[in-house]
PDB file of C-alpha atoms in Angstrom:
ATOM      1  CA  MET M 622    -106.041 128.227  40.195  1.00 51.00           C
ATOM      2  CA  SER M 623    -105.501 124.783  41.699  1.00 51.00           C
ATOM      3  CA  GLU M 624    -108.287 123.123  43.651  1.00 61.00           C
ATOM      4  CA  SER M 625    -105.959 122.744  46.632  1.00 87.00           C
ATOM      5  CA  VAL M 626    -105.673 126.532  46.936  1.00 92.00           C
ATOM      6  CA  LEU M 627    -109.439 126.949  46.907  1.00 94.00           C
ATOM      7  CA  ALA M 628    -109.826 124.095  49.372  1.00 95.00           C
ATOM      8  CA  ARG M 629    -107.415 125.749  51.769  1.00 96.00           C
ATOM      9  CA  ILE M 630    -109.322 129.023  51.464  1.00 97.00           C
ATOM     10  CA  ALA M 631    -112.645 127.257  51.987  1.00 97.00           C
ATOM     11  CA  ARG M 632    -111.410 125.503  55.125  1.00 96.00           C
ATOM     12  CA  GLN M 633    -110.151 128.796  56.526  1.00 97.00           C
ATOM     13  CA  ALA M 634    -113.364 130.636  55.659  1.00 98.00           C
ATOM     14  CA  VAL M 635    -115.600 128.102  57.448  1.00 98.00           C
ATOM     15  CA  GLY M 636    -113.899 128.992  60.714  1.00 98.00           C
ATOM     16  CA  LEU M 637    -114.373 132.714  60.035  1.00 98.00           C
ATOM     17  CA  MET M 638    -118.117 132.576  59.426  1.00 98.00           C
ATOM     18  CA  ASP M 639    -120.912 134.179  61.382  1.00 98.00           C
ATOM     19  CA  LEU M 640    -123.560 131.739  60.165  1.00 98.00           C
ATOM     20  CA  THR M 641    -126.560 134.032  59.935  1.00 98.00           C
ATOM     21  CA  SER M 642    -130.328 133.862  59.738  1.00 97.00           C
ATOM     22  CA  LEU M 643    -132.195 137.153  60.001  1.00 97.00           C
ATOM     23  CA  ASN M 644    -135.359 136.342  58.103  1.00 96.00           C
ATOM     24  CA  GLU M 645    -138.935 137.305  58.908  1.00 95.00           C
ATOM     25  CA  ASP M 646    -140.019 133.666  58.766  1.00 97.00           C
ATOM     26  CA  ASP M 647    -137.315 132.315  61.090  1.00 98.00           C
ATOM     27  CA  SER M 648    -138.715 129.779  63.539  1.00 98.00           C
ATOM     28  CA  GLU M 649    -137.467 127.717  66.440  1.00 98.00           C
ATOM     29  CA  GLN M 650    -137.102 124.760  64.068  1.00 98.00           C
ATOM     30  CA  SER M 651    -135.147 126.701  61.461  1.00 98.00           C
ATOM     31  CA  ILE M 652    -132.805 128.146  64.090  1.00 98.00           C
ATOM     32  CA  VAL M 653    -132.153 124.699  65.581  1.00 98.00           C
ATOM     33  CA  ALA M 654    -131.324 123.488  62.061  1.00 98.00           C
ATOM     34  CA  LEU M 655    -128.992 126.460  61.610  1.00 98.00           C
ATOM     35  CA  CYS M 656    -127.129 125.480  64.775  1.00 98.00           C
ATOM     36  CA  GLN M 657    -126.792 121.917  63.525  1.00 97.00           C
ATOM     37  CA  GLN M 658    -125.383 123.143  60.218  1.00 97.00           C
ATOM     38  CA  ALA M 659    -122.807 125.224  62.109  1.00 98.00           C
ATOM     39  CA  VAL M 660    -121.054 122.000  63.098  1.00 97.00           C
ATOM     40  CA  THR M 661    -119.519 120.913  59.806  1.00 97.00           C
ATOM     41  CA  PRO M 662    -117.307 117.983  58.803  1.00 95.00           C
ATOM     42  CA  VAL M 663    -114.358 120.415  58.651  1.00 96.00           C
ATOM     43  CA  GLY M 664    -114.976 122.217  61.939  1.00 96.00           C
ATOM     44  CA  THR M 665    -117.319 124.742  63.463  1.00 98.00           C
ATOM     45  CA  VAL M 666    -118.147 128.251  62.347  1.00 98.00           C
ATOM     46  CA  ALA M 667    -117.035 131.196  64.508  1.00 98.00           C
ATOM     47  CA  ALA M 668    -120.512 132.374  65.508  1.00 98.00           C
ATOM     48  CA  ILE M 669    -124.231 132.092  64.866  1.00 98.00           C
ATOM     49  CA  CYS M 670    -126.066 135.396  64.328  1.00 98.00           C
ATOM     50  CA  VAL M 671    -129.826 135.525  64.950  1.00 98.00           C
ATOM     51  CA  TYR M 672    -132.537 137.888  66.119  1.00 98.00           C
ATOM     52  CA  PRO M 673    -132.512 138.514  69.894  1.00 98.00           C
ATOM     53  CA  HIS M 674    -135.552 136.377  70.669  1.00 98.00           C
ATOM     54  CA  PHE M 675    -133.702 133.292  69.388  1.00 98.00           C
ATOM     55  CA  ILE M 676    -130.651 133.675  71.667  1.00 98.00           C
ATOM     56  CA  GLY M 677    -131.970 131.177  74.205  1.00 98.00           C
ATOM     57  CA  ILE M 678    -132.724 128.578  71.535  1.00 98.00           C
ATOM     58  CA  VAL M 679    -129.231 128.918  70.085  1.00 98.00           C
ATOM     59  CA  SER M 680    -127.670 128.651  73.536  1.00 98.00           C
ATOM     60  CA  ASP M 681    -129.627 125.523  74.413  1.00 98.00           C
ATOM     61  CA  THR M 682    -128.952 123.882  71.048  1.00 98.00           C
ATOM     62  CA  LEU M 683    -125.219 124.567  71.087  1.00 98.00           C
ATOM     63  CA  ARG M 684    -125.062 123.116  74.590  1.00 98.00           C
ATOM     64  CA  ARG M 685    -126.825 119.963  73.436  1.00 98.00           C
ATOM     65  CA  LEU M 686    -124.431 119.722  70.497  1.00 98.00           C
ATOM     66  CA  GLN M 687    -121.523 120.169  72.926  1.00 98.00           C
ATOM     67  CA  VAL M 688    -120.063 123.093  70.977  1.00 98.00           C
ATOM     68  CA  SER M 689    -121.107 125.992  73.207  1.00 97.00           C
ATOM     69  CA  GLU M 690    -117.447 126.751  73.958  1.00 97.00           C
ATOM     70  CA  GLN M 691    -116.513 126.844  70.265  1.00 98.00           C
ATOM     71  CA  ILE M 692    -119.327 128.869  68.698  1.00 98.00           C
ATOM     72  CA  ALA M 693    -120.213 132.388  69.829  1.00 98.00           C
ATOM     73  CA  ILE M 694    -123.780 133.704  69.844  1.00 98.00           C
ATOM     74  CA  ALA M 695    -124.274 136.985  67.997  1.00 98.00           C
ATOM     75  CA  THR M 696    -127.382 139.127  67.684  1.00 98.00           C
ATOM     76  CA  VAL M 697    -128.440 142.447  66.153  1.00 98.00           C
ATOM     77  CA  VAL M 698    -129.667 145.723  67.632  1.00 98.00           C
ATOM     78  CA  ASN M 699    -130.887 148.942  66.013  1.00 98.00           C
ATOM     79  CA  PHE M 700    -131.553 146.613  63.104  1.00 98.00           C
ATOM     80  CA  PRO M 701    -131.996 146.971  60.185  1.00 98.00           C
ATOM     81  CA  HIS M 702    -132.713 150.675  59.712  1.00 97.00           C
ATOM     82  CA  GLY M 703    -130.524 152.210  62.407  1.00 98.00           C
ATOM     83  CA  ASN M 704    -133.305 154.493  63.618  1.00 97.00           C
ATOM     84  CA  HIS M 705    -133.746 153.578  67.299  1.00 98.00           C
ATOM     85  CA  SER M 706    -132.972 155.837  70.232  1.00 98.00           C
ATOM     86  CA  ILE M 707    -129.830 155.437  72.280  1.00 98.00           C
ATOM     87  CA  THR M 708    -131.946 154.419  75.268  1.00 98.00           C
ATOM     88  CA  LYS M 709    -133.616 151.657  73.255  1.00 98.00           C
ATOM     89  CA  VAL M 710    -130.241 150.431  72.012  1.00 98.00           C
ATOM     90  CA  GLU M 711    -128.874 150.323  75.552  1.00 98.00           C
ATOM     91  CA  GLN M 712    -131.899 148.381  76.774  1.00 98.00           C
ATOM     92  CA  ASP M 713    -131.777 145.922  73.883  1.00 98.00           C
ATOM     93  CA  ILE M 714    -128.067 145.261  74.365  1.00 98.00           C
ATOM     94  CA  ALA M 715    -128.476 144.749  78.102  1.00 97.00           C
ATOM     95  CA  ALA M 716    -131.273 142.240  77.484  1.00 97.00           C
ATOM     96  CA  ALA M 717    -129.293 140.409  74.807  1.00 97.00           C
ATOM     97  CA  VAL M 718    -126.180 140.131  76.967  1.00 97.00           C
ATOM     98  CA  GLN M 719    -128.249 138.905  79.882  1.00 95.00           C
ATOM     99  CA  ALA M 720    -129.861 136.316  77.593  1.00 96.00           C
ATOM    100  CA  GLY M 721    -126.454 134.967  76.600  1.00 96.00           C
ATOM    101  CA  ALA M 722    -125.244 136.924  73.556  1.00 97.00           C
ATOM    102  CA  HIS M 723    -121.464 137.084  73.197  1.00 98.00           C
ATOM    103  CA  GLU M 724    -121.442 139.516  70.278  1.00 98.00           C
ATOM    104  CA  ILE M 725    -123.647 142.498  69.424  1.00 98.00           C
ATOM    105  CA  ASP M 726    -123.987 143.708  65.835  1.00 98.00           C
ATOM    106  CA  LEU M 727    -125.162 147.329  66.100  1.00 98.00           C
ATOM    107  CA  VAL M 728    -126.405 149.288  63.104  1.00 98.00           C
ATOM    108  CA  LEU M 729    -124.788 152.716  63.110  1.00 98.00           C
ATOM    109  CA  PRO M 730    -127.412 155.477  62.720  1.00 98.00           C
ATOM    110  CA  TYR M 731    -126.137 155.977  59.214  1.00 98.00           C
ATOM    111  CA  ARG M 732    -129.006 158.164  58.037  1.00 97.00           C
ATOM    112  CA  GLN M 733    -128.216 160.711  60.750  1.00 97.00           C
ATOM    113  CA  LEU M 734    -124.576 160.551  59.723  1.00 98.00           C
ATOM    114  CA  MET M 735    -125.528 161.176  56.097  1.00 97.00           C
ATOM    115  CA  ALA M 736    -127.526 164.194  57.301  1.00 97.00           C
ATOM    116  CA  GLY M 737    -124.443 165.549  59.039  1.00 97.00           C
ATOM    117  CA  ASP M 738    -125.115 164.433  62.612  1.00 97.00           C
ATOM    118  CA  ASP M 739    -121.894 162.629  63.392  1.00 97.00           C
ATOM    119  CA  ALA M 740    -122.209 163.429  67.108  1.00 98.00           C
ATOM    120  CA  PHE M 741    -125.280 161.208  67.464  1.00 98.00           C
ATOM    121  CA  ALA M 742    -123.577 158.317  65.703  1.00 98.00           C
ATOM    122  CA  LEU M 743    -120.553 158.583  67.985  1.00 98.00           C
ATOM    123  CA  ALA M 744    -122.734 158.866  71.091  1.00 98.00           C
ATOM    124  CA  MET M 745    -124.656 155.735  70.158  1.00 98.00           C
ATOM    125  CA  VAL M 746    -121.532 153.657  69.616  1.00 98.00           C
ATOM    126  CA  ARG M 747    -120.079 154.837  72.918  1.00 98.00           C
ATOM    127  CA  ALA M 748    -123.298 154.001  74.753  1.00 98.00           C
ATOM    128  CA  ALA M 749    -123.456 150.611  73.064  1.00 98.00           C
ATOM    129  CA  LYS M 750    -119.877 149.867  74.078  1.00 98.00           C
ATOM    130  CA  VAL M 751    -120.707 150.580  77.722  1.00 97.00           C
ATOM    131  CA  ALA M 752    -123.844 148.425  77.497  1.00 97.00           C
ATOM    132  CA  CYS M 753    -121.827 145.576  75.994  1.00 97.00           C
ATOM    133  CA  ALA M 754    -119.705 145.469  79.116  1.00 94.00           C
ATOM    134  CA  GLY M 755    -122.703 143.877  80.829  1.00 84.00           C
ATOM    135  CA  VAL M 756    -122.725 143.011  84.505  1.00 75.00           C
ATOM    136  CA  GLU M 757    -120.634 140.645  86.593  1.00 74.00           C
ATOM    137  CA  ASP M 758    -119.183 137.954  84.324  1.00 78.00           C
ATOM    138  CA  LYS M 759    -121.396 138.675  81.300  1.00 85.00           C
ATOM    139  CA  GLY M 760    -120.282 140.894  78.468  1.00 93.00           C
ATOM    140  CA  ALA M 761    -120.143 141.056  74.673  1.00 98.00           C
ATOM    141  CA  ILE M 762    -117.957 142.372  71.897  1.00 98.00           C
ATOM    142  CA  LEU M 763    -119.362 145.181  69.751  1.00 98.00           C
ATOM    143  CA  LYS M 764    -119.534 144.923  65.960  1.00 98.00           C
ATOM    144  CA  VAL M 765    -120.720 148.169  64.330  1.00 99.00           C
ATOM    145  CA  ILE M 766    -122.541 147.893  61.003  1.00 98.00           C
ATOM    146  CA  ILE M 767    -121.847 151.040  58.998  1.00 98.00           C
ATOM    147  CA  GLU M 768    -124.134 150.113  56.041  1.00 98.00           C
ATOM    148  CA  SER M 769    -121.475 150.976  53.497  1.00 98.00           C
ATOM    149  CA  GLY M 770    -123.754 150.522  50.489  1.00 98.00           C
ATOM    150  CA  GLU M 771    -126.069 153.271  51.695  1.00 98.00           C
ATOM    151  CA  LEU M 772    -123.234 155.611  52.674  1.00 98.00           C
ATOM    152  CA  ALA M 773    -121.934 155.034  49.135  1.00 93.00           C
ATOM    153  CA  THR M 774    -119.094 157.577  49.025  1.00 98.00           C
ATOM    154  CA  PRO M 775    -115.553 156.776  50.173  1.00 98.00           C
ATOM    155  CA  ALA M 776    -115.557 159.854  52.405  1.00 98.00           C
ATOM    156  CA  LEU M 777    -118.711 158.838  54.275  1.00 98.00           C
ATOM    157  CA  ILE M 778    -117.615 155.202  54.561  1.00 98.00           C
ATOM    158  CA  ASN M 779    -114.294 156.301  56.027  1.00 98.00           C
ATOM    159  CA  GLN M 780    -115.999 158.757  58.382  1.00 98.00           C
ATOM    160  CA  ALA M 781    -118.357 156.045  59.629  1.00 98.00           C
ATOM    161  CA  CYS M 782    -115.401 153.747  60.263  1.00 98.00           C
ATOM    162  CA  GLU M 783    -113.530 156.443  62.174  1.00 98.00           C
ATOM    163  CA  LEU M 784    -116.595 157.197  64.324  1.00 98.00           C
ATOM    164  CA  ALA M 785    -117.221 153.524  65.055  1.00 98.00           C
ATOM    165  CA  ILE M 786    -113.598 152.943  66.001  1.00 98.00           C
ATOM    166  CA  ALA M 787    -113.475 156.099  68.132  1.00 98.00           C
ATOM    167  CA  GLY M 788    -116.637 154.941  69.916  1.00 98.00           C
ATOM    168  CA  GLY M 789    -115.045 151.645  70.896  1.00 98.00           C
ATOM    169  CA  ALA M 790    -116.100 149.174  68.199  1.00 98.00           C
ATOM    170  CA  ASP M 791    -114.370 145.806  68.372  1.00 98.00           C
ATOM    171  CA  PHE M 792    -115.305 145.160  64.727  1.00 98.00           C
ATOM    172  CA  ILE M 793    -116.586 147.276  61.887  1.00 99.00           C
ATOM    173  CA  LYS M 794    -119.017 145.505  59.565  1.00 98.00           C
ATOM    174  CA  THR M 795    -120.050 146.401  56.050  1.00 98.00           C
ATOM    175  CA  SER M 796    -123.768 145.789  55.920  1.00 98.00           C
ATOM    176  CA  THR M 797    -127.057 144.529  57.286  1.00 98.00           C
ATOM    177  CA  GLY M 798    -127.702 142.461  54.173  1.00 95.00           C
ATOM    178  CA  LYS M 799    -131.062 144.227  53.932  1.00 96.00           C
ATOM    179  CA  VAL M 800    -130.258 146.971  51.402  1.00 96.00           C
ATOM    180  CA  ALA M 801    -129.595 147.060  47.673  1.00 95.00           C
ATOM    181  CA  VAL M 802    -125.791 147.225  47.932  1.00 96.00           C
ATOM    182  CA  ASN M 803    -124.085 145.263  50.674  1.00 96.00           C
ATOM    183  CA  ALA M 804    -120.441 144.176  50.991  1.00 97.00           C
ATOM    184  CA  THR M 805    -118.162 145.204  48.150  1.00 98.00           C
ATOM    185  CA  LEU M 806    -114.410 144.915  47.768  1.00 98.00           C
ATOM    186  CA  ALA M 807    -114.179 148.681  47.314  1.00 98.00           C
ATOM    187  CA  SER M 808    -115.874 149.407  50.638  1.00 98.00           C
ATOM    188  CA  ALA M 809    -113.904 146.633  52.344  1.00 98.00           C
ATOM    189  CA  GLU M 810    -110.653 148.244  51.215  1.00 98.00           C
ATOM    190  CA  ILE M 811    -111.677 151.592  52.718  1.00 98.00           C
ATOM    191  CA  MET M 812    -112.694 149.923  55.969  1.00 98.00           C
ATOM    192  CA  LEU M 813    -109.545 147.834  56.310  1.00 99.00           C
ATOM    193  CA  LYS M 814    -107.374 150.871  55.625  1.00 98.00           C
ATOM    194  CA  ALA M 815    -109.310 152.814  58.274  1.00 98.00           C
ATOM    195  CA  ILE M 816    -108.567 150.046  60.772  1.00 99.00           C
ATOM    196  CA  ARG M 817    -104.889 150.095  59.840  1.00 98.00           C
ATOM    197  CA  ALA M 818    -104.723 153.880  60.101  1.00 98.00           C
ATOM    198  CA  SER M 819    -106.355 153.845  63.542  1.00 98.00           C
ATOM    199  CA  GLY M 820    -103.632 151.676  65.015  1.00 98.00           C
ATOM    200  CA  LYS M 821    -106.301 150.011  67.161  1.00 98.00           C
ATOM    201  CA  ASP M 822    -107.124 146.344  67.621  1.00 98.00           C
ATOM    202  CA  VAL M 823    -110.330 146.331  65.561  1.00 98.00           C
ATOM    203  CA  GLY M 824    -111.709 143.572  63.379  1.00 98.00           C
ATOM    204  CA  PHE M 825    -113.554 143.569  60.048  1.00 99.00           C
ATOM    205  CA  LYS M 826    -116.708 141.742  58.970  1.00 98.00           C
ATOM    206  CA  ALA M 827    -117.950 141.427  55.384  1.00 98.00           C
ATOM    207  CA  ALA M 828    -121.692 140.774  55.337  1.00 97.00           C
ATOM    208  CA  GLY M 829    -124.202 140.471  52.536  1.00 94.00           C
ATOM    209  CA  GLY M 830    -123.327 139.248  49.067  1.00 91.00           C
ATOM    210  CA  VAL M 831    -120.354 137.014  49.890  1.00 96.00           C
ATOM    211  CA  ARG M 832    -121.689 133.790  48.391  1.00 95.00           C
ATOM    212  CA  THR M 833    -118.895 131.735  46.847  1.00 97.00           C
ATOM    213  CA  THR M 834    -115.444 130.448  47.720  1.00 97.00           C
ATOM    214  CA  VAL M 835    -114.013 132.745  45.069  1.00 96.00           C
ATOM    215  CA  ASP M 836    -115.793 135.710  46.707  1.00 97.00           C
ATOM    216  CA  ALA M 837    -114.318 134.714  50.067  1.00 98.00           C
ATOM    217  CA  ARG M 838    -110.867 134.389  48.515  1.00 97.00           C
ATOM    218  CA  GLN M 839    -111.015 137.959  47.217  1.00 98.00           C
ATOM    219  CA  TYR M 840    -111.832 139.381  50.648  1.00 98.00           C
ATOM    220  CA  LEU M 841    -109.188 137.284  52.355  1.00 98.00           C
ATOM    221  CA  GLN M 842    -106.556 138.351  49.839  1.00 98.00           C
ATOM    222  CA  LEU M 843    -107.510 141.999  50.331  1.00 98.00           C
ATOM    223  CA  ALA M 844    -107.274 141.702  54.115  1.00 98.00           C
ATOM    224  CA  ALA M 845    -103.941 139.917  53.884  1.00 98.00           C
ATOM    225  CA  THR M 846    -102.555 142.647  51.632  1.00 98.00           C
ATOM    226  CA  ILE M 847    -103.641 145.486  53.913  1.00 98.00           C
ATOM    227  CA  MET M 848    -103.384 143.941  57.380  1.00 98.00           C
ATOM    228  CA  GLY M 849    -101.059 140.984  56.828  1.00 98.00           C
ATOM    229  CA  PRO M 850    -101.935 137.270  56.637  1.00 97.00           C
ATOM    230  CA  ASP M 851    -101.370 136.644  60.358  1.00 98.00           C
ATOM    231  CA  TRP M 852    -104.111 139.187  61.190  1.00 98.00           C
ATOM    232  CA  ILE M 853    -106.780 136.987  59.610  1.00 98.00           C
ATOM    233  CA  ARG M 854    -108.325 134.932  62.410  1.00 98.00           C
ATOM    234  CA  PRO M 855    -111.778 134.849  64.016  1.00 98.00           C
ATOM    235  CA  SER M 856    -110.846 137.568  66.507  1.00 98.00           C
ATOM    236  CA  HIS M 857    -110.247 139.974  63.604  1.00 98.00           C
ATOM    237  CA  PHE M 858    -112.047 138.759  60.490  1.00 98.00           C
ATOM    238  CA  ARG M 859    -115.556 137.419  59.871  1.00 98.00           C
ATOM    239  CA  PHE M 860    -117.901 136.658  57.024  1.00 98.00           C
ATOM    240  CA  GLY M 861    -121.577 137.284  57.772  1.00 97.00           C
ATOM    241  CA  ALA M 862    -123.456 134.852  55.563  1.00 92.00           C
ATOM    242  CA  SER M 863    -125.686 131.809  55.289  1.00 89.00           C
ATOM    243  CA  SER M 864    -125.538 130.467  51.743  1.00 91.00           C
ATOM    244  CA  LEU M 865    -121.741 130.787  51.688  1.00 96.00           C
ATOM    245  CA  LEU M 866    -121.355 127.757  53.946  1.00 97.00           C
ATOM    246  CA  ASN M 867    -122.748 125.350  51.374  1.00 95.00           C
ATOM    247  CA  GLN M 868    -120.390 126.713  48.744  1.00 96.00           C
ATOM    248  CA  LEU M 869    -117.375 126.316  51.019  1.00 97.00           C
ATOM    249  CA  LEU M 870    -118.340 122.735  51.832  1.00 97.00           C
ATOM    250  CA  ASP M 871    -118.928 122.017  48.150  1.00 95.00           C
ATOM    251  CA  THR M 872    -115.386 123.215  47.458  1.00 95.00           C
ATOM    252  CA  LEU M 873    -114.104 120.844  50.130  1.00 95.00           C
ATOM    253  CA  GLY M 874    -116.245 117.933  48.944  1.00 93.00           C
ATOM    254  CA  ALA M 875    -117.768 117.708  52.425  1.00 89.00           C
ATOM    255  CA  ASN M 876    -121.227 116.399  53.160  1.00 61.00           C
ATOM    256  CA  HIS M 877    -123.741 119.064  54.058  1.00 54.00           C
ATOM    257  CA  ASP M 878    -127.418 119.895  54.152  1.00 50.00           C
ATOM    258  CA  ALA M 879    -128.519 121.337  50.833  1.00 43.00           C
ATOM    259  CA  SER M 880    -131.431 123.062  52.557  1.00 44.00           C
ATOM    260  CA  LEU M 881    -129.074 125.816  53.744  1.00 43.00           C
ATOM    261  CA  SER M 882    -129.679 128.170  50.873  1.00 37.00           C
ATOM    262  CA  ARG M 883    -131.396 131.341  52.058  1.00 40.00           C
ATOM    263  CA  GLY M 884    -129.097 134.263  51.414  1.00 38.00           C
ATOM    264  CA  TYR M 885    -127.907 136.978  53.771  1.00 41.00           C
TER     265      TYR M 885
END
């Protein structure tokens, strides 16, 4: 494979990244540094994904960096175990949207789904979609994390995708990055085919375990095969990662901060 092919893939992948930090030891300083790293020599990432209490810091920092119009702010709810009530999810989304979040990554109550309670999963996604609408001029897109590694079987992964899409998800996302098995090409194929079969305008996000330019290339090739190459743009395709950015910039020979190494 020629370096020019990998470089082209790396440049594309930078613009598809949700640069993510969801660590217990995150601090104001580390989140400010994350925002600074999101502005790379080859362009900005698509979004920054952080815990809800860091939304304001991200918003202020992106404004200071003069990239607030280019980089979306994403946050997580019902995270990471998917065991909150619908009321709690609604409240958390409302607060996040009010604080300035543009994108909400909701963990599907996958354990209930595995126990056979698909009605609860669908109800939560529907409620989350309504909450994401926000008030007045504030609203957010909804990305539903199905936790494909825990669902494990193709049938359950497909069912979770169908429920999320039926509930109004704007994206379906593989994983929280907090379990033993996160994004895999096998689960991504099931999810992309579920999107295609739905006929709806739904995006896909691979999160957890996508660490190299070669990894990114495999997911992009898969998406192009199933959905077509023109489908792959930030409105439809994302990588949820942190350490991936350094690898992409290494591929491009771009200067970067080597401190960006904690995985997600």
